[in-house]
Amino acid sequence: MPELVMERPVHSAEFRARRFQNWIIIGFLYSFFYMSRYNFSAIAPTLQGIFGWTKSNLGVFETLLPLVYGLSVVINGPIADKIGGRKAFLIGAVGVVIMNGLFGFLHILIQTPAVWADKNIVSETILNYGLSKTTVLWTLAIVWAINGYFQSFGALSIVKINAQWFHVTERGTFSAIFGVLIRFGLILAFSGTPLIVKFLPWYWAFWIPAIVVAVLFVLTTFFVRDTPAAAGYPDLDTGDGTVNVEEKVKFKEVLTKVFGSKIMWTIAIGSMMIGFVRRGVVDAWWPLYYKEVQGVTGVDLAPQLTAWGIAILGIIGGFAFGISSDRVFGGRRAPVIVIGFIGMIVVLSFFYLADVFQLGPIAAAISLACLSFFVNGSHGMIAGAATMDFGGRKAAGTAVGLIDGMQYLAGAFVGMLVGYVTTNWGWQAWKLWPIPFALIGAVVMSLLWNTTPQRRASH
């Protein structure tokens, strides 16, 4: 039987300060990765209006980016383990800057935006260079999909770097702290980008994040290090069973540890179930729901409350789940994740009833914010803590590749499905269809209720 409680290490003030420098920089870099990934979803109603797209057209984007991201994060995980998190993050940052810059630059394809009246197109978009609407749609979708490839380096790199700097008993709490910076990225996307397009042309919603990512690329280059040893400190015994951390990483060893583990595959299935709820409701589509059902836009009160509520409740959920898993459950992640899935079912049901009884856009904002508490609390435990725990320092990147990849592959399925469901059965069905997946997630993760990383002798 593995130990259910581990002793927390004590660090010097100097070490903690150096560790803070490391994660605050990559934390803000990942915040702007988020902004440069979710900026499309945040202003989807605006882009729909300009290009004359249908919900199914928007579904192409919401399918391709998660699909490419999900496949890439699996492929790039071993690469991040091989070359190190810092180099992998820098590669991703270069690509994110280029793809967001290019997506915005392609505004030159538009001569005259579409004209709408009462949710119907009166006049189609007039395009330059003799291009068809379909050609422009797929050109932009492919650019956005390539952005997804480079985005995949972000989560891999963060977990790879931080797995070297944090003990198992610190990772749950740290994942909550780090979640603050991720939620900051979502605020920037869902609250900030609608404000950008209110005062500037839409393409600045892609150019501004690209500029900030470029600045943080420079800071990461000069001030971030992969391991304590690279920063001049002794390497940390992280308590995850990793031995001989100085030994060169071998692909076969890493792949066997992750892909040959029943525990990792169980966690991956749990992550996929989170993905159905997260990508289907919390991280996309709700701006369009507000436009079509509630008649409000991104700069109005309810969508702004939603953007901030999703972030703030996501932060609180991250702390509640992280601290509980560390302090109450002794480093076990599964119990709080099961609680999270049950909470998702309850909130989605309330969200459905809120529109049945016509409680209005504020009730919708409250529902989405509460859903974020359970979704992001669970996601932080799976993607941030469990991957470090069971992947270890050597295989952390590959572990994230499997876990995050499964979640985004679920998201790829969701992209086209939500467009189809909302077109044919309306927005109420959008709230109900994720519930069976949350139930499956609760059952699957309950199988790991007492599971912690196997502890080996320290070296």
CSV table of C-alpha atoms in Angstrom, one decimal, residues 2-441:
chain,number,residue,atom,x,y,z
A,2,PRO,CA,1.4,3.5,-0.8
A,3,GLU,CA,1.6,6.1,1.9
A,4,LEU,CA,-1.5,8.3,2.0
A,5,VAL,CA,0.3,11.2,3.8
A,6,MET,CA,3.7,12.6,2.9
A,7,GLU,CA,5.9,15.0,4.9
A,8,ARG,CA,6.0,18.5,3.4
A,9,PRO,CA,9.5,19.8,2.7
A,10,VAL,CA,10.9,23.1,4.1
A,11,HIS,CA,12.7,25.5,1.7
A,12,SER,CA,15.0,28.4,2.2
A,13,ALA,CA,13.6,31.9,1.5
A,14,GLU,CA,16.2,32.3,-1.3
A,15,PHE,CA,15.0,29.1,-3.0
A,16,ARG,CA,11.4,30.2,-2.7
A,17,ALA,CA,12.2,33.6,-4.2
A,18,ARG,CA,14.0,32.0,-7.2
A,19,ARG,CA,11.2,29.5,-7.7
A,20,PHE,CA,8.7,32.4,-7.7
A,21,GLN,CA,10.7,34.2,-10.4
A,22,ASN,CA,10.5,31.1,-12.5
A,23,TRP,CA,6.9,30.4,-12.3
A,24,ILE,CA,5.6,33.9,-12.3
A,25,ILE,CA,7.2,34.6,-15.8
A,26,ILE,CA,6.0,31.3,-17.3
A,27,GLY,CA,2.7,31.8,-15.6
A,28,PHE,CA,2.1,35.1,-17.3
A,29,LEU,CA,3.3,33.6,-20.6
A,30,TYR,CA,0.7,30.9,-20.3
A,31,SER,CA,-1.9,33.5,-19.4
A,32,PHE,CA,-1.3,35.1,-22.8
A,33,PHE,CA,-1.2,31.7,-24.4
A,34,TYR,CA,-4.8,31.3,-23.1
A,35,MET,CA,-5.7,34.8,-24.4
A,36,SER,CA,-4.2,34.0,-27.8
A,37,ARG,CA,-6.2,30.7,-27.9
A,38,TYR,CA,-9.6,31.8,-26.6
A,39,ASN,CA,-9.7,35.2,-28.3
A,40,PHE,CA,-11.5,33.6,-31.2
A,41,SER,CA,-14.2,32.1,-29.0
A,42,ALA,CA,-14.6,35.4,-27.1
A,43,ILE,CA,-15.3,37.4,-30.2
A,44,ALA,CA,-16.9,34.6,-32.2
A,45,PRO,CA,-20.2,36.6,-32.4
A,46,THR,CA,-18.3,39.6,-33.9
A,47,LEU,CA,-16.5,37.4,-36.4
A,48,GLN,CA,-19.7,35.7,-37.3
A,49,GLY,CA,-21.2,39.1,-38.1
A,50,ILE,CA,-18.3,40.2,-40.2
A,51,PHE,CA,-17.8,37.1,-42.2
A,52,GLY,CA,-21.4,36.0,-42.4
A,53,TRP,CA,-20.7,32.6,-40.7
A,54,THR,CA,-23.2,30.1,-39.4
A,55,LYS,CA,-22.9,28.3,-36.1
A,56,SER,CA,-21.7,25.2,-38.1
A,57,ASN,CA,-19.0,27.4,-39.6
A,58,LEU,CA,-17.9,28.5,-36.2
A,59,GLY,CA,-17.9,24.8,-35.2
A,60,VAL,CA,-15.1,24.2,-37.8
A,61,PHE,CA,-12.8,26.4,-35.7
A,62,GLU,CA,-13.9,25.0,-32.4
A,63,THR,CA,-13.2,21.5,-33.9
A,64,LEU,CA,-9.9,22.0,-35.7
A,65,LEU,CA,-8.0,23.8,-33.0
A,66,PRO,CA,-8.8,21.3,-30.2
A,67,LEU,CA,-8.2,18.4,-32.6
A,68,VAL,CA,-4.8,19.6,-33.7
A,69,TYR,CA,-4.0,20.6,-30.1
A,70,GLY,CA,-5.1,17.2,-28.7
A,71,LEU,CA,-3.0,15.3,-31.2
A,72,SER,CA,0.0,17.6,-31.0
A,73,VAL,CA,0.1,17.6,-27.2
A,74,VAL,CA,0.5,13.8,-27.3
A,75,ILE,CA,3.3,14.0,-29.9
A,76,ASN,CA,5.1,16.9,-28.3
A,77,GLY,CA,5.0,15.6,-24.8
A,78,PRO,CA,8.0,13.3,-25.3
A,79,ILE,CA,9.8,16.1,-27.2
A,80,ALA,CA,9.3,18.4,-24.2
A,81,ASP,CA,10.7,15.7,-21.9
A,82,LYS,CA,13.7,15.3,-24.2
A,83,ILE,CA,14.6,19.0,-24.8
A,84,GLY,CA,13.3,20.5,-21.6
A,85,GLY,CA,10.3,22.6,-20.8
A,86,ARG,CA,12.0,26.0,-21.3
A,87,LYS,CA,13.0,25.3,-24.9
A,88,ALA,CA,9.6,23.7,-25.7
A,89,PHE,CA,7.8,26.8,-24.3
A,90,LEU,CA,10.0,29.1,-26.4
A,91,ILE,CA,9.2,27.1,-29.6
A,92,GLY,CA,5.5,27.4,-28.8
A,93,ALA,CA,5.7,31.1,-28.1
A,94,VAL,CA,7.3,31.8,-31.5
A,95,GLY,CA,4.5,29.9,-33.3
A,96,VAL,CA,1.7,31.5,-31.3
A,97,VAL,CA,3.0,35.0,-32.1
A,98,ILE,CA,3.2,34.2,-35.9
A,99,MET,CA,-0.2,32.5,-36.1
A,100,ASN,CA,-2.1,35.2,-34.2
A,101,GLY,CA,-0.3,37.9,-36.2
A,102,LEU,CA,-1.2,36.1,-39.5
A,103,PHE,CA,-4.8,35.5,-38.5
A,104,GLY,CA,-5.3,39.2,-37.8
A,105,PHE,CA,-3.4,40.1,-41.0
A,106,LEU,CA,-5.9,38.2,-43.1
A,107,HIS,CA,-8.4,40.9,-42.5
A,108,ILE,CA,-7.1,42.2,-45.9
A,109,LEU,CA,-9.3,39.5,-47.5
A,110,ILE,CA,-12.5,41.4,-46.5
A,111,GLN,CA,-13.7,44.2,-48.7
A,112,THR,CA,-17.2,44.7,-47.1
A,113,PRO,CA,-18.5,42.9,-44.1
A,114,ALA,CA,-21.8,41.0,-44.1
A,115,VAL,CA,-25.0,42.8,-43.3
A,116,TRP,CA,-27.5,41.2,-40.9
A,117,ALA,CA,-31.1,41.9,-40.0
A,118,ASP,CA,-33.0,39.9,-37.3
A,119,LYS,CA,-30.4,37.1,-37.2
A,120,ASN,CA,-30.5,36.7,-41.0
A,121,ILE,CA,-27.9,37.8,-43.6
A,122,VAL,CA,-29.2,40.5,-45.8
A,123,SER,CA,-26.0,41.0,-47.8
A,124,GLU,CA,-23.1,38.5,-47.9
A,125,THR,CA,-19.5,39.5,-47.2
A,126,ILE,CA,-17.7,40.9,-50.2
A,127,LEU,CA,-14.2,39.4,-50.4
A,128,ASN,CA,-11.1,40.6,-52.1
A,129,TYR,CA,-8.9,38.7,-54.7
A,130,GLY,CA,-11.9,36.8,-56.1
A,131,LEU,CA,-11.9,34.4,-53.1
A,132,SER,CA,-15.0,32.4,-52.1
A,133,LYS,CA,-16.5,32.4,-48.6
A,134,THR,CA,-15.6,28.8,-48.2
A,135,THR,CA,-11.9,29.4,-49.2
A,136,VAL,CA,-11.6,32.2,-46.7
A,137,LEU,CA,-13.3,30.1,-44.0
A,138,TRP,CA,-10.8,27.2,-44.4
A,139,THR,CA,-7.8,29.5,-44.8
A,140,LEU,CA,-8.5,31.1,-41.5
A,141,ALA,CA,-9.4,27.7,-39.9
A,142,ILE,CA,-6.1,26.2,-41.0
A,143,VAL,CA,-4.2,29.1,-39.6
A,144,TRP,CA,-6.1,28.7,-36.3
A,145,ALA,CA,-5.4,25.0,-36.3
A,146,ILE,CA,-1.7,25.6,-36.7
A,147,ASN,CA,-2.0,28.0,-33.7
A,148,GLY,CA,-3.3,25.0,-31.8
A,149,TYR,CA,-0.2,23.0,-32.6
A,150,PHE,CA,2.1,25.7,-31.1
A,151,GLN,CA,-0.3,26.2,-28.2
A,152,SER,CA,0.2,22.6,-27.2
A,153,PHE,CA,3.7,23.3,-26.1
A,154,GLY,CA,2.4,25.6,-23.3
A,155,ALA,CA,0.8,23.1,-20.9
A,156,LEU,CA,3.6,20.6,-21.5
A,157,SER,CA,6.3,23.1,-20.7
A,158,ILE,CA,4.7,24.4,-17.6
A,159,VAL,CA,4.2,21.0,-16.0
A,160,LYS,CA,7.7,19.8,-17.2
A,161,ILE,CA,9.4,22.8,-15.6
A,162,ASN,CA,7.4,22.9,-12.4
A,163,ALA,CA,7.7,19.2,-11.8
A,164,GLN,CA,11.4,19.9,-11.1
A,165,TRP,CA,10.7,22.7,-8.6
A,166,PHE,CA,7.7,21.4,-6.5
A,167,HIS,CA,7.3,18.5,-4.1
A,168,VAL,CA,4.3,16.2,-4.4
A,169,THR,CA,2.7,17.7,-1.3
A,170,GLU,CA,3.1,21.2,-2.7
A,171,ARG,CA,1.7,20.6,-6.2
A,172,GLY,CA,-2.0,20.6,-5.4
A,173,THR,CA,-1.8,24.0,-3.7
A,174,PHE,CA,0.6,25.3,-6.3
A,175,SER,CA,-1.7,24.2,-9.1
A,176,ALA,CA,-4.4,26.4,-7.5
A,177,ILE,CA,-2.0,29.4,-7.4
A,178,PHE,CA,-1.0,28.8,-10.9
A,179,GLY,CA,-4.7,28.5,-11.8
A,180,VAL,CA,-5.0,32.2,-10.9
A,181,LEU,CA,-2.7,33.1,-13.8
A,182,ILE,CA,-4.6,30.8,-16.1
A,183,ARG,CA,-7.9,32.3,-15.1
A,184,PHE,CA,-6.3,35.7,-15.7
A,185,GLY,CA,-5.7,34.6,-19.3
A,186,LEU,CA,-9.4,33.7,-19.6
A,187,ILE,CA,-10.4,37.2,-18.2
A,188,LEU,CA,-8.1,38.7,-20.8
A,189,ALA,CA,-9.8,36.7,-23.5
A,190,PHE,CA,-13.5,36.8,-22.6
A,191,SER,CA,-13.6,40.2,-21.0
A,192,GLY,CA,-10.6,42.0,-22.6
A,193,THR,CA,-11.0,41.1,-26.3
A,194,PRO,CA,-14.6,42.2,-26.5
A,195,LEU,CA,-13.4,45.6,-25.2
A,196,ILE,CA,-10.6,45.6,-27.7
A,197,VAL,CA,-13.0,45.1,-30.6
A,198,LYS,CA,-15.3,47.8,-29.2
A,199,PHE,CA,-12.5,50.4,-29.6
A,200,LEU,CA,-10.2,48.9,-32.3
A,201,PRO,CA,-10.7,46.8,-35.5
A,202,TRP,CA,-11.2,43.1,-34.7
A,203,TYR,CA,-7.8,42.0,-35.8
A,204,TRP,CA,-6.2,43.8,-32.8
A,205,ALA,CA,-7.8,41.1,-30.6
A,206,PHE,CA,-5.2,38.8,-32.2
A,207,TRP,CA,-2.3,41.3,-32.6
A,208,ILE,CA,-2.2,42.6,-29.0
A,209,PRO,CA,-1.9,39.1,-27.4
A,210,ALA,CA,0.8,38.3,-29.9
A,211,ILE,CA,2.8,41.3,-29.0
A,212,VAL,CA,2.7,40.5,-25.3
A,213,VAL,CA,3.7,36.8,-25.9
A,214,ALA,CA,6.7,38.2,-27.8
A,215,VAL,CA,7.8,40.3,-24.8
A,216,LEU,CA,7.3,37.3,-22.4
A,217,PHE,CA,9.4,35.2,-24.8
A,218,VAL,CA,12.3,37.5,-24.1
A,219,LEU,CA,11.8,37.3,-20.4
A,220,THR,CA,11.6,33.5,-20.4
A,221,THR,CA,14.8,33.3,-22.4
A,222,PHE,CA,16.8,35.2,-19.9
A,223,PHE,CA,15.1,34.5,-16.5
A,224,VAL,CA,13.6,31.0,-16.5
A,225,ARG,CA,15.5,27.8,-15.8
A,226,ASP,CA,14.3,24.2,-16.2
A,227,THR,CA,15.6,22.9,-12.9
A,228,PRO,CA,16.9,24.1,-9.5
A,229,ALA,CA,20.4,22.8,-10.5
A,230,ALA,CA,20.3,25.0,-13.6
A,231,ALA,CA,19.6,28.0,-11.4
A,232,GLY,CA,22.4,27.1,-9.0
A,233,TYR,CA,20.5,25.2,-6.3
A,234,PRO,CA,20.6,21.5,-5.4
A,235,ASP,CA,18.0,19.4,-7.2
A,236,LEU,CA,14.8,18.8,-5.2
A,237,ASP,CA,13.6,15.3,-4.1
A,238,THR,CA,10.1,15.8,-5.3
A,239,GLY,CA,8.6,12.6,-3.8
A,240,ASP,CA,7.2,11.3,-7.1
A,241,GLY,CA,9.4,8.3,-7.3
A,242,THR,CA,11.8,9.8,-9.9
A,243,VAL,CA,15.4,8.6,-9.4
A,244,ASN,CA,18.6,9.6,-11.2
A,245,VAL,CA,17.0,12.9,-12.4
A,246,GLU,CA,20.4,13.9,-13.9
A,247,GLU,CA,20.4,10.9,-16.2
A,248,LYS,CA,19.6,11.7,-19.8
A,249,VAL,CA,15.9,11.2,-20.6
A,250,LYS,CA,15.2,8.1,-22.8
A,251,PHE,CA,12.2,8.1,-25.0
A,252,LYS,CA,11.4,4.4,-24.4
A,253,GLU,CA,11.5,4.8,-20.6
A,254,VAL,CA,9.2,7.9,-20.7
A,255,LEU,CA,6.7,6.3,-23.1
A,256,THR,CA,6.6,3.1,-21.1
A,257,LYS,CA,6.1,4.9,-17.8
A,258,VAL,CA,3.1,6.9,-19.2
A,259,PHE,CA,1.5,4.9,-21.9
A,260,GLY,CA,2.0,1.6,-20.1
A,261,SER,CA,0.3,2.8,-16.9
A,262,LYS,CA,-3.3,1.9,-16.1
A,263,ILE,CA,-3.4,4.8,-13.7
A,264,MET,CA,-2.4,7.3,-16.4
A,265,TRP,CA,-5.1,5.9,-18.8
A,266,THR,CA,-7.7,6.1,-16.1
A,267,ILE,CA,-6.8,9.7,-15.4
A,268,ALA,CA,-6.8,10.3,-19.2
A,269,ILE,CA,-10.4,9.1,-19.4
A,270,GLY,CA,-11.3,11.4,-16.5
A,271,SER,CA,-9.7,14.3,-18.3
A,272,MET,CA,-11.7,13.5,-21.5
A,273,MET,CA,-14.9,13.7,-19.5
A,274,ILE,CA,-13.9,17.1,-18.1
A,275,GLY,CA,-13.2,18.1,-21.7
A,276,PHE,CA,-16.8,17.5,-22.8
A,277,VAL,CA,-18.0,19.9,-20.2
A,278,ARG,CA,-15.2,22.4,-20.3
A,279,ARG,CA,-14.9,22.8,-24.1
A,280,GLY,CA,-18.6,22.5,-24.7
A,281,VAL,CA,-19.8,25.0,-22.2
A,282,VAL,CA,-17.3,26.9,-20.0
A,283,ASP,CA,-14.5,27.7,-22.5
A,284,ALA,CA,-16.6,28.4,-25.6
A,285,TRP,CA,-20.0,29.0,-27.1
A,286,TRP,CA,-21.5,31.0,-24.2
A,287,PRO,CA,-20.8,34.4,-25.9
A,288,LEU,CA,-23.0,33.2,-28.8
A,289,TYR,CA,-25.6,31.8,-26.3
A,290,TYR,CA,-25.9,35.3,-24.8
A,291,LYS,CA,-26.3,36.9,-28.2
A,292,GLU,CA,-29.0,34.5,-29.5
A,293,VAL,CA,-30.9,33.7,-26.3
A,294,GLN,CA,-30.5,36.6,-24.0
A,295,GLY,CA,-30.0,39.3,-26.7
A,296,VAL,CA,-26.8,40.8,-25.1
A,297,THR,CA,-23.2,41.2,-26.4
A,298,GLY,CA,-19.7,40.7,-25.0
A,299,VAL,CA,-19.5,44.2,-23.4
A,300,ASP,CA,-22.8,44.1,-21.7
A,301,LEU,CA,-23.2,43.3,-18.0
A,302,ALA,CA,-24.1,39.6,-18.0
A,303,PRO,CA,-21.3,38.5,-20.4
A,304,GLN,CA,-18.8,40.6,-18.5
A,305,LEU,CA,-20.0,39.1,-15.2
A,306,THR,CA,-19.7,35.7,-16.8
A,307,ALA,CA,-16.1,36.3,-17.9
A,308,TRP,CA,-15.1,37.5,-14.4
A,309,GLY,CA,-17.2,34.9,-12.6
A,310,ILE,CA,-15.7,32.0,-14.6
A,311,ALA,CA,-12.3,33.3,-13.7
A,312,ILE,CA,-12.9,34.1,-10.1
A,313,LEU,CA,-14.9,31.0,-9.3
A,314,GLY,CA,-12.3,29.0,-11.2
A,315,ILE,CA,-9.6,30.4,-9.0
A,316,ILE,CA,-11.5,29.6,-5.9
A,317,GLY,CA,-12.3,26.1,-7.1
A,318,GLY,CA,-8.6,25.6,-7.9
A,319,PHE,CA,-7.6,26.6,-4.3
A,320,ALA,CA,-10.4,24.6,-2.7
A,321,PHE,CA,-9.6,21.5,-4.7
A,322,GLY,CA,-5.8,21.9,-4.5
A,323,ILE,CA,-5.6,22.6,-0.8
A,324,SER,CA,-8.2,19.9,0.0
A,325,SER,CA,-6.2,17.3,-2.0
A,326,ASP,CA,-3.0,18.3,-0.3
A,327,ARG,CA,-4.1,18.8,3.3
A,328,VAL,CA,-7.3,16.8,3.7
A,329,PHE,CA,-6.7,13.9,1.3
A,330,GLY,CA,-2.9,13.6,1.8
A,331,GLY,CA,-1.9,14.3,-1.8
A,332,ARG,CA,-4.7,12.2,-3.3
A,333,ARG,CA,-6.3,14.0,-6.3
A,334,ALA,CA,-9.2,11.6,-7.2
A,335,PRO,CA,-11.6,12.3,-4.3
A,336,VAL,CA,-11.8,16.0,-5.1
A,337,ILE,CA,-12.1,15.3,-8.8
A,338,VAL,CA,-15.1,13.0,-8.1
A,339,ILE,CA,-16.7,15.8,-6.1
A,340,GLY,CA,-16.1,18.1,-9.0
A,341,PHE,CA,-17.9,15.9,-11.4
A,342,ILE,CA,-20.9,15.7,-9.1
A,343,GLY,CA,-20.9,19.5,-8.8
A,344,MET,CA,-20.9,19.8,-12.6
A,345,ILE,CA,-24.1,17.7,-12.9
A,346,VAL,CA,-25.9,19.8,-10.3
A,347,VAL,CA,-25.0,23.1,-11.9
A,348,LEU,CA,-25.8,22.1,-15.4
A,349,SER,CA,-29.2,21.0,-14.2
A,350,PHE,CA,-29.7,24.4,-12.5
A,351,PHE,CA,-28.6,26.2,-15.6
A,352,TYR,CA,-31.2,24.3,-17.6
A,353,LEU,CA,-34.0,25.2,-15.1
A,354,ALA,CA,-32.9,28.9,-15.0
A,355,ASP,CA,-34.0,29.3,-18.6
A,356,VAL,CA,-37.1,27.1,-18.2
A,357,PHE,CA,-38.3,29.6,-15.5
A,358,GLN,CA,-36.9,32.6,-17.5
A,359,LEU,CA,-34.7,33.8,-14.7
A,360,GLY,CA,-32.7,36.0,-17.2
A,361,PRO,CA,-29.1,36.6,-18.1
A,362,ILE,CA,-27.8,37.1,-14.6
A,363,ALA,CA,-29.0,33.7,-13.6
A,364,ALA,CA,-27.1,32.3,-16.6
A,365,ALA,CA,-24.0,34.2,-15.5
A,366,ILE,CA,-24.3,32.7,-12.0
A,367,SER,CA,-24.7,29.2,-13.5
A,368,LEU,CA,-21.7,29.5,-15.7
A,369,ALA,CA,-19.5,30.9,-12.9
A,370,CYS,CA,-20.5,28.1,-10.5
A,371,LEU,CA,-19.9,25.5,-13.3
A,372,SER,CA,-16.4,27.0,-13.6
A,373,PHE,CA,-15.7,26.3,-9.9
A,374,PHE,CA,-16.2,22.6,-10.4
A,375,VAL,CA,-14.7,22.3,-14.0
A,376,ASN,CA,-11.6,24.3,-13.4
A,377,GLY,CA,-11.0,22.9,-9.9
A,378,SER,CA,-11.1,19.4,-11.3
A,379,HIS,CA,-9.1,20.3,-14.4
A,380,GLY,CA,-6.3,21.8,-12.2
A,381,MET,CA,-6.0,18.6,-10.3
A,382,ILE,CA,-5.9,16.4,-13.4
A,383,ALA,CA,-3.8,18.6,-15.7
A,384,GLY,CA,-1.6,20.4,-13.1
A,385,ALA,CA,-1.1,18.0,-10.2
A,386,ALA,CA,-1.8,14.4,-11.2
A,387,THR,CA,0.4,14.7,-14.3
A,388,MET,CA,3.3,15.8,-12.2
A,389,ASP,CA,2.6,13.1,-9.5
A,390,PHE,CA,2.3,10.1,-11.8
A,391,GLY,CA,4.5,11.3,-14.7
A,392,GLY,CA,7.4,12.3,-12.4
A,393,ARG,CA,10.1,14.8,-13.3
A,394,LYS,CA,11.3,12.8,-16.3
A,395,ALA,CA,8.0,12.0,-17.9
A,396,ALA,CA,5.9,15.0,-16.8
A,397,GLY,CA,5.7,16.4,-20.4
A,398,THR,CA,4.5,13.0,-21.8
A,399,ALA,CA,2.0,12.7,-19.0
A,400,VAL,CA,0.5,16.1,-19.8
A,401,GLY,CA,0.5,15.1,-23.5
A,402,LEU,CA,-1.7,12.1,-22.8
A,403,ILE,CA,-4.0,13.8,-20.2
A,404,ASP,CA,-4.4,17.2,-22.0
A,405,GLY,CA,-4.5,15.5,-25.4
A,406,MET,CA,-7.5,13.4,-24.4
A,407,GLN,CA,-9.3,16.4,-23.1
A,408,TYR,CA,-8.8,18.4,-26.3
A,409,LEU,CA,-9.7,15.4,-28.5
A,410,ALA,CA,-13.0,15.4,-26.6
A,411,GLY,CA,-13.1,19.2,-27.3
A,412,ALA,CA,-12.7,18.5,-31.0
A,413,PHE,CA,-15.7,16.2,-31.0
A,414,VAL,CA,-17.6,18.9,-29.1
A,415,GLY,CA,-16.9,21.7,-31.6
A,416,MET,CA,-19.0,20.3,-34.4
A,417,LEU,CA,-21.5,18.7,-32.1
A,418,VAL,CA,-22.5,21.9,-30.3
A,419,GLY,CA,-23.0,23.7,-33.6
A,420,TYR,CA,-25.3,20.8,-34.7
A,421,VAL,CA,-27.1,20.4,-31.4
A,422,THR,CA,-27.9,24.2,-31.0
A,423,THR,CA,-29.0,24.5,-34.6
A,424,ASN,CA,-31.4,21.5,-34.5
A,425,TRP,CA,-32.5,21.3,-30.8
A,426,GLY,CA,-31.7,24.7,-29.4
A,427,TRP,CA,-29.6,26.1,-26.5
A,428,GLN,CA,-31.4,24.1,-23.8
A,429,ALA,CA,-30.1,20.9,-25.2
A,430,TRP,CA,-26.6,22.5,-25.0
A,431,LYS,CA,-26.9,22.4,-21.2
A,432,LEU,CA,-28.0,18.8,-20.9
A,433,TRP,CA,-25.9,16.7,-23.2
A,434,PRO,CA,-22.6,17.0,-21.1
A,435,ILE,CA,-24.3,15.5,-18.0
A,436,PRO,CA,-23.8,11.8,-18.9
A,437,PHE,CA,-20.1,12.5,-19.5
A,438,ALA,CA,-19.7,14.1,-16.0
A,439,LEU,CA,-21.4,11.0,-14.5
A,440,ILE,CA,-18.9,8.7,-16.3
A,441,GLY,CA,-16.1,10.8,-15.1
